[in-house]
Amino acid sequence: MVGGACFHGRVRNLSSSAKSAGVAIAIASAFCFGGSGPFAKPLITAGFSPLQVAWLRLAGGALLMLPFALRHAAAVRRVPKLLIGYGLFAIAGVQVFYFASIASVPVGVALLIEFLGPVLVLGWIRFVRRSPVSRSAAIGVAIAMVGLACVVELWAGLSFDPVGLLLALGAAGCQAAYFLLSDSGPEVDPFALAGFGLLLGAVVVTLIAQPWNMDWALLLGDVQLAGQQFPALVAVAWIVVFSTVLAYLTGIVAVRRLSPQVAGAVAFLEPVVATVLAWALLSEALGPVQLLGGALILAGAYVAQRSAPAKTQASELAGV
């Protein structure tokens, strides 16, 4: 009996360690994703269009991941629908819808609507797949939503364009697809999923951004970060290596170690990271309400991960 109790204790400790590792990886993913805006904004200020910056991000990521994609070429034959869905929705869709929405809707409003993605995940699992979800996860997401509203100061938006709102909602749907598809097909290597997803996403965004019309000389210029001049290529390298390749890889691993709804709750850290980096690099000061919102987001993510639900089968989540 004592030996059995020790065995079960070790199993619980291993499970707890795995969950803690998953949360740490999810936080790393949020940090990588959150760093994209503060490093992309100087590029936009320098003269690139938002879509051109998105293309640089995805094309650079696809180039780095190309050797890994070729190494896992067999995945194309085994799960073509998963790879196509990930590239179209989880990568290209989020980028295109978000950048299109902020052309007519305040950035804060578009960001809040996009981060409805984890809420849509809960709705999909509960009402479409008819699978149970953790009450704590739902409560955590609700708390995080309140905090997110404070961080982006939702009330600052005075008028909203209906088309812009629909585009932002499209970004939310694509973000939900990111969490669901990241949990699909656990036999698919994360390098294969991210590699082929970035390749397809880069192709799609190339058709929209038309990089052949881009002023390539801007890449040889400087951008301003933290009051200092840095080569534009430094900012490009950051958004490619950290905010794209590492962000997507750690995001996939985090979803598989936790669950889409819990990883989605931790992902609410992304706007907090973006706000802190914007303050440090772009001198965009944090207000008291934003600090309160950040605390609520952290609390919501913690509440959600404390009662992580049993991992839902991938076939139930994505219908593949």
Short mmCIF file of C-alpha atoms in Angstrom, two decimals:
data_model
loop_
_atom_site.label_atom_id
_atom_site.label_comp_id
_atom_site.label_asym_id
_atom_site.label_seq_id
_atom_site.Cartn_x
_atom_site.Cartn_y
_atom_site.Cartn_z
CA MET A 1 0.00 0.00 0.00
CA VAL A 2 2.83 2.36 0.91
CA GLY A 3 4.64 1.50 -2.33
CA GLY A 4 1.46 2.13 -4.30
CA ALA A 5 0.95 5.49 -2.61
CA CYS A 6 4.55 6.47 -3.42
CA PHE A 7 4.03 5.43 -7.05
CA HIS A 8 0.85 7.49 -7.39
CA GLY A 9 2.60 10.38 -5.69
CA ARG A 10 5.40 10.25 -8.23
CA VAL A 11 2.84 10.14 -11.07
CA ARG A 12 1.09 13.22 -9.67
CA ASN A 13 4.42 15.02 -9.33
CA LEU A 14 5.33 14.17 -12.93
CA SER A 15 1.91 15.38 -14.08
CA SER A 16 2.31 18.60 -12.11
CA SER A 17 5.79 19.12 -13.54
CA ALA A 18 4.52 18.55 -17.07
CA LYS A 19 1.75 21.07 -16.51
CA SER A 20 4.19 23.61 -15.08
CA ALA A 21 6.49 23.09 -18.06
CA GLY A 22 3.53 23.61 -20.38
CA VAL A 23 2.64 26.89 -18.65
CA ALA A 24 6.28 28.05 -18.90
CA ILE A 25 6.34 27.26 -22.62
CA ALA A 26 3.00 29.06 -23.10
CA ILE A 27 4.40 32.14 -21.35
CA ALA A 28 7.47 31.99 -23.61
CA SER A 29 5.17 31.82 -26.63
CA ALA A 30 3.19 34.84 -25.40
CA PHE A 31 6.45 36.76 -24.92
CA CYS A 32 7.61 35.91 -28.45
CA PHE A 33 4.28 36.84 -30.02
CA GLY A 34 4.01 39.98 -27.88
CA GLY A 35 7.34 41.24 -29.14
CA SER A 36 6.16 41.45 -32.74
CA GLY A 37 4.34 44.78 -32.43
CA PRO A 38 7.05 46.83 -30.68
CA PHE A 39 9.64 45.67 -33.23
CA ALA A 40 7.29 45.89 -36.23
CA LYS A 41 6.05 49.42 -35.50
CA PRO A 42 9.45 51.07 -36.15
CA LEU A 43 9.54 49.31 -39.52
CA ILE A 44 6.10 50.70 -40.37
CA THR A 45 7.20 54.15 -39.24
CA ALA A 46 10.24 53.82 -41.50
CA GLY A 47 8.01 53.43 -44.54
CA PHE A 48 6.91 49.80 -44.84
CA SER A 49 3.19 49.07 -45.05
CA PRO A 50 1.69 46.77 -42.37
CA LEU A 51 1.11 44.04 -44.96
CA GLN A 52 4.70 44.32 -46.15
CA VAL A 53 5.93 43.87 -42.58
CA ALA A 54 3.63 40.84 -42.24
CA TRP A 55 5.13 39.44 -45.45
CA LEU A 56 8.69 39.97 -44.16
CA ARG A 57 7.71 38.16 -40.99
CA LEU A 58 6.12 35.14 -42.67
CA ALA A 59 8.54 34.88 -45.59
CA GLY A 60 11.55 35.03 -43.27
CA GLY A 61 10.00 32.44 -40.97
CA ALA A 62 9.17 30.18 -43.90
CA LEU A 63 12.76 30.41 -45.16
CA LEU A 64 14.17 29.41 -41.76
CA MET A 65 11.71 26.55 -41.42
CA LEU A 66 12.16 25.25 -44.98
CA PRO A 67 14.82 22.62 -44.07
CA PHE A 68 12.56 21.25 -41.31
CA ALA A 69 9.56 21.21 -43.64
CA LEU A 70 11.52 19.24 -46.24
CA ARG A 71 12.67 16.83 -43.56
CA HIS A 72 9.03 16.13 -42.66
CA ALA A 73 7.70 16.10 -46.23
CA ALA A 74 5.77 12.89 -45.49
CA ALA A 75 3.33 14.96 -43.41
CA VAL A 76 1.96 16.46 -46.63
CA ARG A 77 0.69 13.05 -47.67
CA ARG A 78 -0.57 12.06 -44.22
CA VAL A 79 -2.37 15.21 -43.06
CA PRO A 80 -2.73 17.63 -46.00
CA LYS A 81 -5.96 19.16 -44.69
CA LEU A 82 -4.40 19.96 -41.31
CA LEU A 83 -1.37 21.66 -42.90
CA ILE A 84 -3.51 23.66 -45.32
CA GLY A 85 -5.89 24.73 -42.55
CA TYR A 86 -3.02 25.79 -40.31
CA GLY A 87 -1.35 27.81 -43.04
CA LEU A 88 -4.53 29.50 -44.24
CA PHE A 89 -6.24 30.23 -40.92
CA ALA A 90 -3.75 30.00 -38.03
CA ILE A 91 -1.02 31.92 -39.84
CA ALA A 92 -2.11 33.85 -42.95
CA GLY A 93 -5.67 34.48 -41.76
CA VAL A 94 -4.72 36.02 -38.42
CA GLN A 95 -2.18 38.31 -40.08
CA VAL A 96 -4.37 39.48 -42.96
CA PHE A 97 -7.60 40.00 -41.01
CA TYR A 98 -5.87 41.85 -38.17
CA PHE A 99 -3.90 44.23 -40.39
CA ALA A 100 -6.97 44.85 -42.56
CA SER A 101 -9.15 45.60 -39.52
CA ILE A 102 -6.85 48.22 -37.98
CA ALA A 103 -7.16 50.27 -41.17
CA SER A 104 -10.66 51.34 -40.07
CA VAL A 105 -10.97 50.27 -36.39
CA PRO A 106 -8.85 51.48 -33.45
CA VAL A 107 -5.97 49.11 -32.75
CA GLY A 108 -7.11 48.52 -29.16
CA VAL A 109 -10.61 47.51 -30.25
CA ALA A 110 -9.31 45.23 -33.00
CA LEU A 111 -6.90 43.59 -30.54
CA LEU A 112 -9.65 42.93 -28.02
CA ILE A 113 -11.92 41.40 -30.64
CA GLU A 114 -9.07 39.24 -31.96
CA PHE A 115 -8.44 37.93 -28.45
CA LEU A 116 -11.98 36.60 -28.38
CA GLY A 117 -10.32 33.61 -30.07
CA PRO A 118 -9.89 31.56 -26.84
CA VAL A 119 -13.51 32.31 -25.95
CA LEU A 120 -14.55 30.99 -29.36
CA VAL A 121 -12.49 27.87 -28.61
CA LEU A 122 -14.53 27.28 -25.47
CA GLY A 123 -17.74 27.80 -27.43
CA TRP A 124 -16.62 25.39 -30.15
CA ILE A 125 -15.68 22.65 -27.70
CA ARG A 126 -18.81 23.04 -25.58
CA PHE A 127 -21.55 23.69 -28.15
CA VAL A 128 -20.25 22.25 -31.43
CA ARG A 129 -18.21 19.26 -30.27
CA ARG A 130 -20.42 18.93 -27.17
CA SER A 131 -17.44 18.17 -24.92
CA PRO A 132 -17.19 19.39 -21.32
CA VAL A 133 -14.92 22.31 -20.45
CA SER A 134 -13.42 23.23 -17.13
CA ARG A 135 -15.46 25.80 -15.20
CA SER A 136 -12.22 27.26 -13.85
CA ALA A 137 -10.90 27.66 -17.38
CA ALA A 138 -14.05 29.56 -18.37
CA ILE A 139 -13.84 31.77 -15.26
CA GLY A 140 -10.17 32.44 -15.96
CA VAL A 141 -10.93 33.50 -19.52
CA ALA A 142 -13.71 35.81 -18.28
CA ILE A 143 -11.36 37.49 -15.78
CA ALA A 144 -8.68 37.82 -18.44
CA MET A 145 -11.19 39.41 -20.84
CA VAL A 146 -11.95 42.11 -18.26
CA GLY A 147 -8.24 42.69 -17.78
CA LEU A 148 -7.64 42.82 -21.52
CA ALA A 149 -10.34 45.48 -21.87
CA CYS A 150 -8.41 47.56 -19.32
CA VAL A 151 -5.05 47.01 -21.01
CA VAL A 152 -6.25 48.15 -24.44
CA GLU A 153 -8.58 50.79 -22.90
CA LEU A 154 -11.59 49.70 -24.91
CA TRP A 155 -13.61 52.75 -23.90
CA ALA A 156 -11.18 55.00 -25.82
CA GLY A 157 -12.77 53.98 -29.12
CA LEU A 158 -15.53 56.42 -30.07
CA SER A 159 -16.77 55.08 -33.39
CA PHE A 160 -16.47 51.69 -35.04
CA ASP A 161 -16.69 50.76 -38.68
CA PRO A 162 -18.90 47.65 -39.15
CA VAL A 163 -16.62 46.22 -41.83
CA GLY A 164 -13.58 46.73 -39.60
CA LEU A 165 -15.34 44.97 -36.73
CA LEU A 166 -16.19 42.01 -38.98
CA LEU A 167 -12.56 41.81 -40.12
CA ALA A 168 -11.39 41.81 -36.49
CA LEU A 169 -13.92 39.07 -35.73
CA GLY A 170 -12.41 37.14 -38.64
CA ALA A 171 -9.02 37.47 -36.94
CA ALA A 172 -10.58 36.08 -33.75
CA GLY A 173 -11.93 33.10 -35.63
CA CYS A 174 -8.52 32.47 -37.18
CA GLN A 175 -6.88 32.77 -33.76
CA ALA A 176 -9.31 30.15 -32.44
CA ALA A 177 -8.32 27.93 -35.37
CA TYR A 178 -4.69 28.40 -34.33
CA PHE A 179 -5.36 26.88 -30.89
CA LEU A 180 -7.57 24.10 -32.21
CA LEU A 181 -5.30 23.11 -35.08
CA SER A 182 -2.19 23.27 -32.87
CA ASP A 183 -3.81 20.51 -30.78
CA SER A 184 -4.76 18.43 -33.82
CA GLY A 185 -2.89 15.43 -35.03
CA PRO A 186 -0.43 14.94 -32.15
CA GLU A 187 1.54 12.60 -34.39
CA VAL A 188 2.47 15.61 -36.56
CA ASP A 189 5.82 17.06 -35.52
CA PRO A 190 5.58 20.73 -34.42
CA PHE A 191 8.38 21.57 -36.87
CA ALA A 192 6.33 20.10 -39.73
CA LEU A 193 3.16 21.94 -38.69
CA ALA A 194 4.89 25.30 -38.24
CA GLY A 195 7.13 24.82 -41.29
CA PHE A 196 4.44 23.98 -43.82
CA GLY A 197 2.03 26.44 -42.19
CA LEU A 198 4.52 29.30 -42.59
CA LEU A 199 5.29 28.27 -46.18
CA LEU A 200 1.63 28.33 -47.19
CA GLY A 201 0.96 31.48 -45.15
CA ALA A 202 3.87 33.26 -46.84
CA VAL A 203 2.56 32.31 -50.27
CA VAL A 204 -0.93 33.63 -49.46
CA VAL A 205 0.32 36.91 -47.97
CA THR A 206 2.72 37.37 -50.93
CA LEU A 207 -0.28 37.59 -53.25
CA ILE A 208 -1.84 40.28 -51.05
CA ALA A 209 1.21 42.29 -49.95
CA GLN A 210 2.86 42.32 -53.42
CA PRO A 211 6.42 42.64 -52.06
CA TRP A 212 7.81 43.28 -55.55
CA ASN A 213 6.48 46.83 -55.11
CA MET A 214 8.31 47.27 -51.80
CA ASP A 215 11.12 49.80 -51.33
CA TRP A 216 13.89 47.30 -50.53
CA ALA A 217 16.34 50.10 -49.76
CA LEU A 218 14.48 50.64 -46.47
CA LEU A 219 16.00 47.40 -45.19
CA LEU A 220 19.44 49.00 -45.34
CA GLY A 221 18.32 51.97 -43.24
CA ASP A 222 17.90 52.45 -39.50
CA VAL A 223 14.93 52.31 -37.12
CA GLN A 224 14.59 53.84 -33.67
CA LEU A 225 14.27 51.60 -30.61
CA ALA A 226 14.62 52.78 -27.02
CA GLY A 227 15.85 56.14 -28.25
CA GLN A 228 18.70 54.54 -30.20
CA GLN A 229 19.25 53.93 -33.88
CA PHE A 230 19.42 50.26 -34.92
CA PRO A 231 19.68 48.66 -38.37
CA ALA A 232 16.25 47.82 -39.76
CA LEU A 233 17.49 44.27 -40.30
CA VAL A 234 17.76 43.86 -36.51
CA ALA A 235 14.03 44.52 -36.15
CA VAL A 236 13.30 42.18 -39.07
CA ALA A 237 15.45 39.45 -37.51
CA TRP A 238 13.55 39.80 -34.22
CA ILE A 239 10.08 39.47 -35.74
CA VAL A 240 11.23 36.55 -37.91
CA VAL A 241 13.23 34.48 -35.42
CA PHE A 242 11.50 35.25 -32.10
CA SER A 243 8.03 36.53 -33.01
CA THR A 244 7.42 33.97 -35.75
CA VAL A 245 9.54 30.79 -35.67
CA LEU A 246 9.98 30.47 -31.89
CA ALA A 247 6.51 31.88 -31.21
CA TYR A 248 4.67 29.33 -33.33
CA LEU A 249 6.83 26.38 -32.24
CA THR A 250 6.41 27.11 -28.53
CA GLY A 251 2.73 27.84 -29.06
CA ILE A 252 2.12 24.43 -30.63
CA VAL A 253 4.01 22.64 -27.86
CA ALA A 254 2.17 24.61 -25.15
CA VAL A 255 -1.27 23.74 -26.55
CA ARG A 256 -0.37 20.06 -26.67
CA ARG A 257 1.00 20.01 -23.11
CA LEU A 258 -1.99 21.89 -21.69
CA SER A 259 -5.18 22.25 -23.73
CA PRO A 260 -6.52 24.81 -26.22
CA GLN A 261 -8.61 26.63 -23.60
CA VAL A 262 -5.86 26.81 -20.95
CA ALA A 263 -3.14 27.75 -23.43
CA GLY A 264 -5.58 30.35 -24.76
CA ALA A 265 -5.94 31.86 -21.30
CA VAL A 266 -2.16 32.09 -20.87
CA ALA A 267 -1.97 33.70 -24.31
CA PHE A 268 -3.71 36.75 -22.80
CA LEU A 269 -0.24 37.63 -21.53
CA GLU A 270 0.66 38.63 -25.08
CA PRO A 271 -0.86 42.15 -24.94
CA VAL A 272 0.77 42.66 -21.54
CA VAL A 273 4.17 41.76 -22.98
CA ALA A 274 3.52 43.98 -25.98
CA THR A 275 2.57 46.90 -23.73
CA VAL A 276 5.64 46.51 -21.50
CA LEU A 277 7.99 46.25 -24.48
CA ALA A 278 6.30 49.23 -26.14
CA TRP A 279 6.95 51.22 -22.94
CA ALA A 280 10.61 50.16 -22.84
CA LEU A 281 11.38 50.41 -26.56
CA LEU A 282 8.93 53.00 -27.88
CA SER A 283 8.40 55.19 -24.76
CA GLU A 284 4.68 54.37 -24.65
CA ALA A 285 3.95 54.83 -20.94
CA LEU A 286 1.76 52.46 -18.93
CA GLY A 287 -1.19 53.97 -17.09
CA PRO A 288 -2.66 52.79 -13.77
CA VAL A 289 -5.67 51.22 -15.49
CA GLN A 290 -3.40 49.28 -17.84
CA LEU A 291 -1.37 47.98 -14.90
CA LEU A 292 -4.60 46.85 -13.23
CA GLY A 293 -5.62 45.15 -16.44
CA GLY A 294 -2.29 43.34 -16.61
CA ALA A 295 -2.79 42.04 -13.08
CA LEU A 296 -6.26 40.77 -14.00
CA ILE A 297 -4.89 39.00 -17.06
CA LEU A 298 -2.25 37.27 -14.96
CA ALA A 299 -4.89 36.28 -12.40
CA GLY A 300 -7.20 34.94 -15.09
CA ALA A 301 -4.45 32.85 -16.68
CA TYR A 302 -3.48 31.45 -13.27
CA VAL A 303 -7.07 30.52 -12.37
CA ALA A 304 -7.51 28.78 -15.71
CA GLN A 305 -4.32 26.73 -15.54
CA ARG A 306 -4.94 25.67 -11.92
CA SER A 307 -7.75 23.38 -13.10
CA ALA A 308 -6.54 22.32 -16.49
CA PRO A 309 -9.17 19.98 -18.02
CA ALA A 310 -8.28 16.58 -19.37
CA LYS A 311 -6.82 16.88 -22.83
CA THR A 312 -9.59 16.64 -25.40
CA GLN A 313 -8.92 14.33 -28.29
CA ALA A 314 -7.62 16.16 -31.33
CA SER A 315 -10.19 14.54 -33.62
CA GLU A 316 -12.97 15.99 -31.48
CA LEU A 317 -11.44 19.47 -31.45
CA ALA A 318 -10.71 19.98 -35.12
CA GLY A 319 -12.96 17.43 -36.74
CA VAL A 320 -10.06 15.87 -38.65
#
